[in-house]
C-alpha positions as semicolon CSV with decimal commas, in nm:
position;residue;x (nm);y (nm);z (nm)
1;I;6,997;6,351;4,988
2;A;7,109;6,111;5,259
3;G;6,839;5,861;5,351
4;S;6,621;5,945;5,056
5;T;6,467;5,686;4,825
6;K;6,413;5,718;4,455
7;V;6,053;5,616;4,386
8;G;6,018;5,698;4,022
9;F;6,140;5,897;3,728
10;I;6,006;6,079;3,419
11;H;6,154;6,013;3,079
12;N;6,244;6,316;2,855
13;G;6,006;6,357;2,565
14;T;6,047;6,493;2,211
15;E;5,805;6,647;1,979
16;G;5,866;6,396;1,701
17;P;5,830;6,463;1,323
18;P;5,673;6,805;1,240
19;A;5,298;6,790;1,141
20;Q;5,381;6,994;0,825
21;A;5,648;6,888;0,579
22;S;5,929;7,138;0,534
23;G;5,912;7,112;0,158
24;R;6,067;6,889;-0,103
25;N;6,347;6,679;0,044
26;T;6,659;6,749;-0,157
27;I;6,927;6,584;0,060
28;R;6,998;6,303;-0,190
29;E;7,028;6,552;-0,474
30;E;7,251;6,791;-0,284
31;L;7,483;6,511;-0,171
32;S;7,466;6,320;-0,506
33;I;7,340;6,004;-0,334
34;P;7,156;5,764;-0,577
35;P;6,787;5,690;-0,498
36;D;6,856;5,325;-0,438
37;S;7,156;5,373;-0,203
38;P;7,081;5,313;0,168
39;I;7,176;5,605;0,395
40;V;7,326;5,554;0,741
41;A;7,286;5,879;0,938
42;M;7,483;6,015;1,241
43;L;7,363;6,332;1,411
44;G;7,598;6,478;1,668
45;T;7,895;6,697;1,727
46;Y;8,239;6,622;1,591
47;E;8,386;6,580;1,944
48;P;8,620;6,276;1,966
49;R;8,399;6,113;2,231
50;K;8,134;6,064;1,956
51;G;8,342;5,785;1,807
52;H;8,384;5,890;1,447
53;R;8,694;5,673;1,396
54;F;8,503;5,375;1,538
55;L;8,210;5,441;1,312
56;L;8,416;5,488;0,998
57;E;8,609;5,167;1,057
58;A;8,281;4,989;1,096
59;F;8,149;5,146;0,780
60;V;8,444;5,006;0,591
61;R;8,313;4,666;0,674
62;V;7,953;4,765;0,587
63;R;8,067;4,872;0,245
64;E;8,230;4,537;0,189
65;A;7,886;4,382;0,212
66;L;7,686;4,672;0,073
67;P;7,902;4,877;-0,173
68;N;7,623;5,125;-0,245
69;A;7,573;5,236;0,117
70;H;7,642;5,600;0,216
71;L;7,707;5,760;0,553
72;V;7,593;6,112;0,626
73;V;7,732;6,285;0,941
74;S;7,557;6,606;1,044
75;G;7,649;6,821;1,337
76;F;7,854;7,107;1,476
77;G;8,234;7,089;1,504
78;Q;8,530;7,308;1,548
79;A;8,765;7,334;1,242
80;D;9,031;7,108;1,397
81;E;8,770;6,850;1,499
82;I;8,626;6,832;1,147
83;A;8,971;6,821;0,996
84;R;9,052;6,525;1,220
85;V;8,748;6,328;1,092
86;E;8,824;6,427;0,735
87;G;9,170;6,271;0,778
88;F;9,009;5,948;0,894
89;V;8,788;5,945;0,579
90;D;9,092;5,997;0,363
91;E;9,295;5,731;0,532
92;L;9,014;5,477;0,502
93;K;8,946;5,571;0,139
94;L;8,576;5,647;0,205
95;N;8,559;5,981;0,022
96;D;8,308;5,850;-0,235
97;S;8,060;5,730;0,032
98;V;8,096;5,950;0,345
99;H;7,947;6,299;0,364
100;L;8,067;6,516;0,653
101;E;7,813;6,793;0,688
102;G;7,727;7,072;0,930
103;F;7,385;7,183;1,056
104;W;7,248;7,292;0,713
105;I;7,068;6,956;0,705
106;D;6,727;6,959;0,880
107;R;6,741;6,663;1,124
108;H;6,380;6,556;1,037
109;D;6,462;6,565;0,666
110;L;6,771;6,356;0,719
111;M;6,573;6,099;0,919
112;K;6,311;6,078;0,638
113;V;6,574;5,954;0,398
114;A;6,786;5,756;0,640
115;S;6,764;5,375;0,646
116;I;6,910;5,367;1,000
117;V;7,051;5,613;1,255
118;V;7,371;5,539;1,443
119;V;7,517;5,650;1,779
120;S;7,873;5,547;1,793
121;S;7,984;5,724;2,115
122;Q;8,288;5,591;2,295
123;G;8,258;5,828;2,591
124;F;8,005;6,022;2,796
125;E;7,654;6,020;2,654
126;S;7,372;6,144;2,869
127;F;7,025;6,060;2,745
128;G;7,051;5,977;2,376
129;L;6,791;6,215;2,232
130;T;6,893;6,126;1,878
131;L;6,780;5,768;1,937
132;V;6,434;5,886;2,052
133;E;6,404;6,122;1,753
134;A;6,492;5,827;1,518
135;M;6,227;5,607;1,687
136;S;5,973;5,884;1,634
137;H;6,046;5,868;1,263
138;K;6,024;5,480;1,271
139;V;6,399;5,460;1,181
140;P;6,588;5,173;1,342
141;V;6,903;5,258;1,540
142;V;7,232;5,096;1,617
143;S;7,417;5,240;1,919
144;T;7,695;5,171;2,166
145;R;7,600;5,101;2,531
146;I;7,725;5,435;2,673
147;G;7,562;5,650;2,939
148;G;7,185;5,670;2,902
149;T;7,155;5,490;2,570
150;P;7,080;5,142;2,721
151;E;6,781;5,301;2,900
152;V;6,649;5,443;2,571
153;M;6,711;5,116;2,386
154;H;6,581;4,896;2,673
155;K;6,574;4,543;2,528
156;D;6,681;4,659;2,177
157;E;6,319;4,716;2,082
158;G;6,408;4,983;1,828
159;G;6,729;4,849;1,693
160;F;7,058;4,704;1,830
161;S;7,306;4,810;2,094
162;V;7,656;4,683;2,132
163;E;7,944;4,728;2,370
164;P;8,178;5,022;2,306
165;H;8,475;4,915;2,094
166;D;8,286;4,610;1,952
167;L;8,370;4,710;1,601
168;E;8,263;4,384;1,436
169;G;7,936;4,378;1,622
170;F;7,859;4,741;1,532
171;A;7,928;4,679;1,160
172;E;7,728;4,348;1,170
173;K;7,415;4,512;1,304
174;I;7,414;4,793;1,056
175;T;7,462;4,548;0,773
176;L;7,182;4,330;0,904
177;L;6,934;4,621;0,919
178;L;7,037;4,744;0,572
179;S;7,000;4,398;0,417
180;D;6,712;4,222;0,596
181;K;6,375;4,392;0,540
182;A;6,198;4,181;0,800
183;V;6,441;4,269;1,069
184;W;6,433;4,639;0,966
185;Q;6,047;4,643;0,988
186;E;6,048;4,462;1,330
187;K;6,289;4,724;1,480
188;S;6,111;5,012;1,302
189;S;5,776;4,918;1,453
190;G;5,928;4,833;1,800
191;G;6,109;5,166;1,825
192;Y;5,796;5,364;1,732
193;R;5,591;5,177;1,991
194;R;5,849;5,260;2,256
195;Y;5,855;5,619;2,150
196;Q;5,480;5,650;2,182
197;E;5,474;5,483;2,514
198;Y;5,759;5,663;2,695
199;F;5,907;5,951;2,493
200;T;5,634;6,184;2,355
201;I;5,604;6,544;2,467
202;N;5,241;6,484;2,573
203;R;5,342;6,186;2,793
204;M;5,618;6,384;2,962
205;A;5,386;6,678;3,028
206;A;5,113;6,454;3,161
207;D;5,364;6,284;3,400
208;Y;5,488;6,620;3,536
209;A;5,126;6,739;3,572
210;A;5,037;6,427;3,765
211;L;5,349;6,468;3,988
212;V;5,249;6,837;4,063
213;R;4,889;6,732;4,147
214;A;5,009;6,454;4,375
215;D;5,246;6,676;4,562
216;S;4,988;6,948;4,591
217;A;4,739;6,699;4,742
218;D;4,991;6,592;4,998
219;S;5,099;6,940;5,096
220;P;4,945;7,280;5,012
221;N;5,296;7,428;4,975
222;A;5,454;7,140;4,788
223;A;5,388;7,280;4,438
224;A;5,548;7,612;4,530
225;K;5,866;7,424;4,623
226;L;5,913;7,263;4,282
């Protein structure tokens, strides 16, 4: 609206890990991933803008430093989109370490076994809910600075963010988190603190309730206009 001034905003919230476990976690068994192999997880669609090629080329470099690392990709995709990514995996000779999956994997179960979560988007990305969900699980993240992801990451409290197309930087940050326990713990704790402060469902609901109460106090009809 012309002449208006933005005076504040309310972050989206997420429910975080379920209170009750969904049962025995069988992801490693179903994907034949050894217990001592670190898992890098990507949750998202197979659309080209999500940067699968970028991620896979970075993962080649990660595997040079950590040969036992595995990458699990979980999300919806059209047949041609999935085939495109499968072609990348074949070309880069990553068939023994990359698992291209659909939505059969529960996202909370995947985050429980993941060492880190990555967002490799090279195009539009609105809010970055996956980053918040990872932080709620105390899992560090590595993301590109696209759309709303810098707002979620803030000062890299819960992981690292790099510029889009910074292949070496992206691979370097993944490798650092997988190989340095002290850095991993620092980002795990920092991300969880940020989640609790800004991104819980309770915090979001309380902020909206406060907004409604404030508007109602200013105008008897304000609440009806929301």
